[in-house]
Amino acid sequence: MSVKWTSVILLIQLSFCFSSGNCGKVLVWAAEYSHWMNIKTILDELIQRGHEVTVLASSASILFDPNNSSALKIEIYPTSLTKTELENFIMQQIKRWSDLPKDTFWLYFSQVQEIMSIFGDITRKFCKDVVSNKKFMKKVQESRFDVIFADAIFPCSELLAELFNIPFVYSLSFSPGYTFEKHSGGFIFPPSYVPVVMSELTDQMTFMERVKNMI
């Protein structure tokens, strides 16, 4: 789905979140690099339409600067991970993605699982750091946001939405097999004709390709 249509869907959903015609308050749980580029296009449109947008970012964040003068607000939560450690981790994973073997499906699949497992450890740490910070959570809750907008590849928005009792919207579906989207966000998809991300399949699959898509 294009960014344009994603933005349209988000704006429609936001219209149902607000009890009046006034502009709303959007809390953003965003990832770094290309994922941020994708979500920022939508956020810029929301700001232009008068909505108040606040991004939650860790102290290890590479891209988010709370001192940057823009209409986008940044709330920083502390984490023990440093900027250098986070950047090194991301660069290592990008290299591993580019070096993944294409000839053997099972080897490719096992290495993808390993990468996602390491990534899961990092995201769980960030989630724990923000949720266990009672002072920070109280500050965010008192801001009374109307909706959480998040990148599905960076889990925790679902838990935050539940804790703050507000709806959440994904900017895209990305994780292999839609694992995060299914188990965290309740995302439903029929694998018989919806190919999972990075499977290199289309919506026109043979029987064996559907089996592969299920696996």
PDB file of C-alpha atoms in Angstrom, residues 20-212:
ATOM      1  CA  SER A  20     -15.371  16.739  18.194  1.00  0.00           C
ATOM      2  CA  GLY A  21     -14.114  18.432  15.073  1.00  0.00           C
ATOM      3  CA  ASN A  22     -11.077  19.789  16.924  1.00  0.00           C
ATOM      4  CA  CYS A  23      -7.554  18.641  16.128  1.00  0.00           C
ATOM      5  CA  GLY A  24      -6.284  15.647  18.069  1.00  0.00           C
ATOM      6  CA  LYS A  25      -3.145  14.528  19.866  1.00  0.00           C
ATOM      7  CA  VAL A  26      -1.150  11.722  18.267  1.00  0.00           C
ATOM      8  CA  LEU A  27       1.464   9.675  20.139  1.00  0.00           C
ATOM      9  CA  VAL A  28       4.024   8.004  17.875  1.00  0.00           C
ATOM     10  CA  TRP A  29       6.046   4.850  18.569  1.00  0.00           C
ATOM     11  CA  ALA A  30       8.540   4.925  15.728  1.00  0.00           C
ATOM     12  CA  ALA A  31      11.578   3.021  14.490  1.00  0.00           C
ATOM     13  CA  GLU A  32      14.810   4.388  13.013  1.00  0.00           C
ATOM     14  CA  TYR A  33      16.169   4.970   9.482  1.00  0.00           C
ATOM     15  CA  SER A  34      13.973   3.916   6.529  1.00  0.00           C
ATOM     16  CA  HIS A  35      11.035   3.091   8.785  1.00  0.00           C
ATOM     17  CA  TRP A  36      11.155   6.610  10.168  1.00  0.00           C
ATOM     18  CA  MET A  37      11.235   8.037   6.631  1.00  0.00           C
ATOM     19  CA  ASN A  38       8.049   6.117   5.847  1.00  0.00           C
ATOM     20  CA  ILE A  39       6.149   7.210   8.934  1.00  0.00           C
ATOM     21  CA  LYS A  40       7.385  10.827   8.898  1.00  0.00           C
ATOM     22  CA  THR A  41       5.662  11.491   5.570  1.00  0.00           C
ATOM     23  CA  ILE A  42       2.347  10.737   7.246  1.00  0.00           C
ATOM     24  CA  LEU A  43       3.213  12.709  10.392  1.00  0.00           C
ATOM     25  CA  ASP A  44       4.087  15.793   8.339  1.00  0.00           C
ATOM     26  CA  GLU A  45       0.621  15.638   6.789  1.00  0.00           C
ATOM     27  CA  LEU A  46      -1.028  15.290  10.200  1.00  0.00           C
ATOM     28  CA  ILE A  47       0.889  18.307  11.522  1.00  0.00           C
ATOM     29  CA  GLN A  48      -0.053  20.323   8.467  1.00  0.00           C
ATOM     30  CA  ARG A  49      -3.704  19.545   9.204  1.00  0.00           C
ATOM     31  CA  GLY A  50      -3.323  20.890  12.727  1.00  0.00           C
ATOM     32  CA  HIS A  51      -2.867  17.723  14.778  1.00  0.00           C
ATOM     33  CA  GLU A  52      -0.387  17.679  17.665  1.00  0.00           C
ATOM     34  CA  VAL A  53       2.205  14.935  17.098  1.00  0.00           C
ATOM     35  CA  THR A  54       4.589  13.629  19.778  1.00  0.00           C
ATOM     36  CA  VAL A  55       7.216  10.940  19.168  1.00  0.00           C
ATOM     37  CA  LEU A  56       8.445   8.647  21.947  1.00  0.00           C
ATOM     38  CA  ALA A  57      12.164   7.987  21.499  1.00  0.00           C
ATOM     39  CA  SER A  58      14.843   6.345  23.613  1.00  0.00           C
ATOM     40  CA  SER A  59      17.963   8.131  24.826  1.00  0.00           C
ATOM     41  CA  ALA A  60      19.889   5.851  22.438  1.00  0.00           C
ATOM     42  CA  SER A  61      17.974   7.149  19.428  1.00  0.00           C
ATOM     43  CA  ILE A  62      20.100   8.017  16.410  1.00  0.00           C
ATOM     44  CA  LEU A  63      17.670  10.270  14.534  1.00  0.00           C
ATOM     45  CA  PHE A  64      15.472  11.953  17.129  1.00  0.00           C
ATOM     46  CA  ASP A  65      16.672  15.208  18.681  1.00  0.00           C
ATOM     47  CA  PRO A  66      14.355  16.887  21.236  1.00  0.00           C
ATOM     48  CA  ASN A  67      16.180  20.190  20.675  1.00  0.00           C
ATOM     49  CA  ASN A  68      15.390  20.216  16.979  1.00  0.00           C
ATOM     50  CA  SER A  69      13.126  23.155  16.199  1.00  0.00           C
ATOM     51  CA  SER A  70      10.120  21.685  14.401  1.00  0.00           C
ATOM     52  CA  ALA A  71       6.403  21.192  14.918  1.00  0.00           C
ATOM     53  CA  LEU A  72       7.184  17.583  15.811  1.00  0.00           C
ATOM     54  CA  LYS A  73       7.542  17.076  19.567  1.00  0.00           C
ATOM     55  CA  ILE A  74      10.028  14.519  20.934  1.00  0.00           C
ATOM     56  CA  GLU A  75       9.723  12.842  24.338  1.00  0.00           C
ATOM     57  CA  ILE A  76      12.896  10.998  25.369  1.00  0.00           C
ATOM     58  CA  TYR A  77      12.801   8.056  27.769  1.00  0.00           C
ATOM     59  CA  PRO A  78      16.074   6.778  29.316  1.00  0.00           C
ATOM     60  CA  THR A  79      17.621   3.437  28.406  1.00  0.00           C
ATOM     61  CA  SER A  80      20.932   1.793  29.315  1.00  0.00           C
ATOM     62  CA  LEU A  81      21.720   1.205  25.641  1.00  0.00           C
ATOM     63  CA  THR A  82      24.005   3.837  24.082  1.00  0.00           C
ATOM     64  CA  LYS A  83      23.656   5.493  20.673  1.00  0.00           C
ATOM     65  CA  THR A  84      26.841   3.773  19.497  1.00  0.00           C
ATOM     66  CA  GLU A  85      25.604   0.341  20.591  1.00  0.00           C
ATOM     67  CA  LEU A  86      22.280   0.840  18.832  1.00  0.00           C
ATOM     68  CA  GLU A  87      23.884   2.113  15.630  1.00  0.00           C
ATOM     69  CA  ASN A  88      26.392  -0.772  15.575  1.00  0.00           C
ATOM     70  CA  PHE A  89      23.576  -3.268  16.085  1.00  0.00           C
ATOM     71  CA  ILE A  90      21.514  -1.808  13.231  1.00  0.00           C
ATOM     72  CA  MET A  91      24.488  -1.734  10.858  1.00  0.00           C
ATOM     73  CA  GLN A  92      25.357  -5.350  11.688  1.00  0.00           C
ATOM     74  CA  GLN A  93      21.796  -6.485  11.015  1.00  0.00           C
ATOM     75  CA  ILE A  94      21.644  -4.593   7.711  1.00  0.00           C
ATOM     76  CA  LYS A  95      24.850  -6.330   6.623  1.00  0.00           C
ATOM     77  CA  ARG A  96      23.444  -9.703   7.641  1.00  0.00           C
ATOM     78  CA  TRP A  97      20.269  -9.038   5.643  1.00  0.00           C
ATOM     79  CA  SER A  98      22.308  -8.215   2.550  1.00  0.00           C
ATOM     80  CA  ASP A  99      24.444 -11.348   2.985  1.00  0.00           C
ATOM     81  CA  LEU A 100      21.554 -13.771   3.441  1.00  0.00           C
ATOM     82  CA  PRO A 101      21.848 -16.831   1.163  1.00  0.00           C
ATOM     83  CA  LYS A 102      19.180 -17.086  -1.521  1.00  0.00           C
ATOM     84  CA  ASP A 103      19.883 -20.605  -2.750  1.00  0.00           C
ATOM     85  CA  THR A 104      18.739 -22.606   0.294  1.00  0.00           C
ATOM     86  CA  PHE A 105      15.306 -21.808   1.683  1.00  0.00           C
ATOM     87  CA  TRP A 106      15.815 -23.452   5.096  1.00  0.00           C
ATOM     88  CA  LEU A 107      19.186 -21.774   5.667  1.00  0.00           C
ATOM     89  CA  TYR A 108      17.688 -18.440   4.669  1.00  0.00           C
ATOM     90  CA  PHE A 109      14.717 -19.004   6.968  1.00  0.00           C
ATOM     91  CA  SER A 110      16.870 -20.006   9.963  1.00  0.00           C
ATOM     92  CA  GLN A 111      19.100 -16.949   9.602  1.00  0.00           C
ATOM     93  CA  VAL A 112      16.093 -14.648   9.327  1.00  0.00           C
ATOM     94  CA  GLN A 113      14.787 -16.190  12.547  1.00  0.00           C
ATOM     95  CA  GLU A 114      18.124 -15.560  14.258  1.00  0.00           C
ATOM     96  CA  ILE A 115      18.171 -11.920  13.144  1.00  0.00           C
ATOM     97  CA  MET A 116      14.600 -11.368  14.321  1.00  0.00           C
ATOM     98  CA  SER A 117      15.380 -13.037  17.647  1.00  0.00           C
ATOM     99  CA  ILE A 118      18.233 -10.601  18.304  1.00  0.00           C
ATOM    100  CA  PHE A 119      16.068  -7.712  17.171  1.00  0.00           C
ATOM    101  CA  GLY A 120      13.337  -8.928  19.522  1.00  0.00           C
ATOM    102  CA  ASP A 121      15.727  -8.728  22.479  1.00  0.00           C
ATOM    103  CA  ILE A 122      16.465  -5.082  21.669  1.00  0.00           C
ATOM    104  CA  THR A 123      12.827  -4.096  21.225  1.00  0.00           C
ATOM    105  CA  ARG A 124      11.803  -5.857  24.444  1.00  0.00           C
ATOM    106  CA  LYS A 125      14.466  -3.881  26.283  1.00  0.00           C
ATOM    107  CA  PHE A 126      13.158  -0.571  24.942  1.00  0.00           C
ATOM    108  CA  CYS A 127       9.589  -1.537  25.780  1.00  0.00           C
ATOM    109  CA  LYS A 128      10.520  -2.560  29.313  1.00  0.00           C
ATOM    110  CA  ASP A 129      12.508   0.649  29.817  1.00  0.00           C
ATOM    111  CA  VAL A 130       9.577   2.880  28.916  1.00  0.00           C
ATOM    112  CA  VAL A 131       6.761   0.895  30.555  1.00  0.00           C
ATOM    113  CA  SER A 132       8.626   0.373  33.845  1.00  0.00           C
ATOM    114  CA  ASN A 133       9.419   4.099  34.080  1.00  0.00           C
ATOM    115  CA  LYS A 134       6.399   5.119  36.167  1.00  0.00           C
ATOM    116  CA  LYS A 135       7.258   8.814  36.233  1.00  0.00           C
ATOM    117  CA  PHE A 136       7.601   8.963  32.456  1.00  0.00           C
ATOM    118  CA  MET A 137       4.449   6.898  31.883  1.00  0.00           C
ATOM    119  CA  LYS A 138       2.464   9.183  34.180  1.00  0.00           C
ATOM    120  CA  LYS A 139       3.681  12.223  32.252  1.00  0.00           C
ATOM    121  CA  VAL A 140       2.614  10.684  28.943  1.00  0.00           C
ATOM    122  CA  GLN A 141      -0.753   9.562  30.303  1.00  0.00           C
ATOM    123  CA  GLU A 142      -1.498  13.025  31.676  1.00  0.00           C
ATOM    124  CA  SER A 143      -0.974  14.417  28.172  1.00  0.00           C
ATOM    125  CA  ARG A 144      -4.195  12.606  27.199  1.00  0.00           C
ATOM    126  CA  PHE A 145      -3.343  11.436  23.702  1.00  0.00           C
ATOM    127  CA  ASP A 146      -6.172  10.356  21.408  1.00  0.00           C
ATOM    128  CA  VAL A 147      -4.388   7.638  19.426  1.00  0.00           C
ATOM    129  CA  ILE A 148      -1.045   5.849  19.049  1.00  0.00           C
ATOM    130  CA  PHE A 149       0.500   5.655  15.591  1.00  0.00           C
ATOM    131  CA  ALA A 150       3.224   3.038  15.229  1.00  0.00           C
ATOM    132  CA  ASP A 151       5.483   1.012  12.989  1.00  0.00           C
ATOM    133  CA  ALA A 152       4.618  -2.674  13.419  1.00  0.00           C
ATOM    134  CA  ILE A 153       8.283  -3.697  13.183  1.00  0.00           C
ATOM    135  CA  PHE A 154       8.941  -1.988  16.529  1.00  0.00           C
ATOM    136  CA  PRO A 155       6.646  -3.727  19.085  1.00  0.00           C
ATOM    137  CA  CYS A 156       5.307  -2.037  22.233  1.00  0.00           C
ATOM    138  CA  SER A 157       2.741   0.371  20.809  1.00  0.00           C
ATOM    139  CA  GLU A 158       0.087  -2.295  21.375  1.00  0.00           C
ATOM    140  CA  LEU A 159       0.945  -2.511  25.090  1.00  0.00           C
ATOM    141  CA  LEU A 160       1.099   1.281  25.431  1.00  0.00           C
ATOM    142  CA  ALA A 161      -2.294   1.600  23.760  1.00  0.00           C
ATOM    143  CA  GLU A 162      -3.736  -0.903  26.233  1.00  0.00           C
ATOM    144  CA  LEU A 163      -2.158   0.819  29.239  1.00  0.00           C
ATOM    145  CA  PHE A 164      -3.346   4.260  28.117  1.00  0.00           C
ATOM    146  CA  ASN A 165      -6.691   2.854  26.957  1.00  0.00           C
ATOM    147  CA  ILE A 166      -6.502   4.487  23.527  1.00  0.00           C
ATOM    148  CA  PRO A 167      -6.658   3.027  19.978  1.00  0.00           C
ATOM    149  CA  PHE A 168      -3.573   2.431  17.853  1.00  0.00           C
ATOM    150  CA  VAL A 169      -2.888   2.398  14.118  1.00  0.00           C
ATOM    151  CA  TYR A 170      -0.068   0.626  12.228  1.00  0.00           C
ATOM    152  CA  SER A 171       1.777   2.580   9.541  1.00  0.00           C
ATOM    153  CA  LEU A 172       2.643  -0.645   7.687  1.00  0.00           C
ATOM    154  CA  SER A 173       2.830  -4.427   7.994  1.00  0.00           C
ATOM    155  CA  PHE A 174       6.398  -5.635   7.839  1.00  0.00           C
ATOM    156  CA  SER A 175       7.476  -8.493  10.105  1.00  0.00           C
ATOM    157  CA  PRO A 176       8.205 -11.940   8.584  1.00  0.00           C
ATOM    158  CA  GLY A 177       4.984 -13.938   8.594  1.00  0.00           C
ATOM    159  CA  TYR A 178       3.263 -10.906  10.145  1.00  0.00           C
ATOM    160  CA  THR A 179       4.370 -12.343  13.506  1.00  0.00           C
ATOM    161  CA  PHE A 180       4.339  -9.041  15.381  1.00  0.00           C
ATOM    162  CA  GLU A 181       1.118  -7.894  13.752  1.00  0.00           C
ATOM    163  CA  LYS A 182      -0.705 -11.172  14.480  1.00  0.00           C
ATOM    164  CA  HIS A 183       0.337 -11.719  18.070  1.00  0.00           C
ATOM    165  CA  SER A 184       0.663  -8.113  19.232  1.00  0.00           C
ATOM    166  CA  GLY A 185      -1.929  -6.277  17.195  1.00  0.00           C
ATOM    167  CA  GLY A 186      -4.494  -8.976  16.426  1.00  0.00           C
ATOM    168  CA  PHE A 187      -3.829  -8.674  12.695  1.00  0.00           C
ATOM    169  CA  ILE A 188      -5.691 -11.290  10.608  1.00  0.00           C
ATOM    170  CA  PHE A 189      -4.591 -12.477   7.171  1.00  0.00           C
ATOM    171  CA  PRO A 190      -5.470 -15.557   5.049  1.00  0.00           C
ATOM    172  CA  PRO A 191      -2.129 -17.181   4.068  1.00  0.00           C
ATOM    173  CA  SER A 192      -3.799 -18.977   1.171  1.00  0.00           C
ATOM    174  CA  TYR A 193      -3.664 -15.824  -0.918  1.00  0.00           C
ATOM    175  CA  VAL A 194      -1.876 -13.112   1.102  1.00  0.00           C
ATOM    176  CA  PRO A 195       1.904 -13.615   0.754  1.00  0.00           C
ATOM    177  CA  VAL A 196       3.951 -12.896   3.846  1.00  0.00           C
ATOM    178  CA  VAL A 197       6.572 -10.175   3.776  1.00  0.00           C
ATOM    179  CA  MET A 198       9.968 -11.210   2.341  1.00  0.00           C
ATOM    180  CA  SER A 199       8.579 -14.490   0.975  1.00  0.00           C
ATOM    181  CA  GLU A 200       9.011 -13.180  -2.609  1.00  0.00           C
ATOM    182  CA  LEU A 201       5.608 -14.694  -3.428  1.00  0.00           C
ATOM    183  CA  THR A 202       2.662 -13.032  -5.167  1.00  0.00           C
ATOM    184  CA  ASP A 203      -1.072 -13.309  -4.543  1.00  0.00           C
ATOM    185  CA  GLN A 204      -1.187 -15.921  -7.330  1.00  0.00           C
ATOM    186  CA  MET A 205       0.380 -18.969  -5.632  1.00  0.00           C
ATOM    187  CA  THR A 206       0.617 -22.632  -6.501  1.00  0.00           C
ATOM    188  CA  PHE A 207      -0.238 -25.247  -3.882  1.00  0.00           C
ATOM    189  CA  MET A 208       3.422 -25.686  -2.887  1.00  0.00           C
ATOM    190  CA  GLU A 209       3.899 -21.923  -2.687  1.00  0.00           C
ATOM    191  CA  ARG A 210       0.933 -21.724  -0.328  1.00  0.00           C
ATOM    192  CA  VAL A 211       2.522 -24.416   1.831  1.00  0.00           C
ATOM    193  CA  LYS A 212       5.736 -22.385   1.849  1.00  0.00           C
TER     194      LYS A 212
END
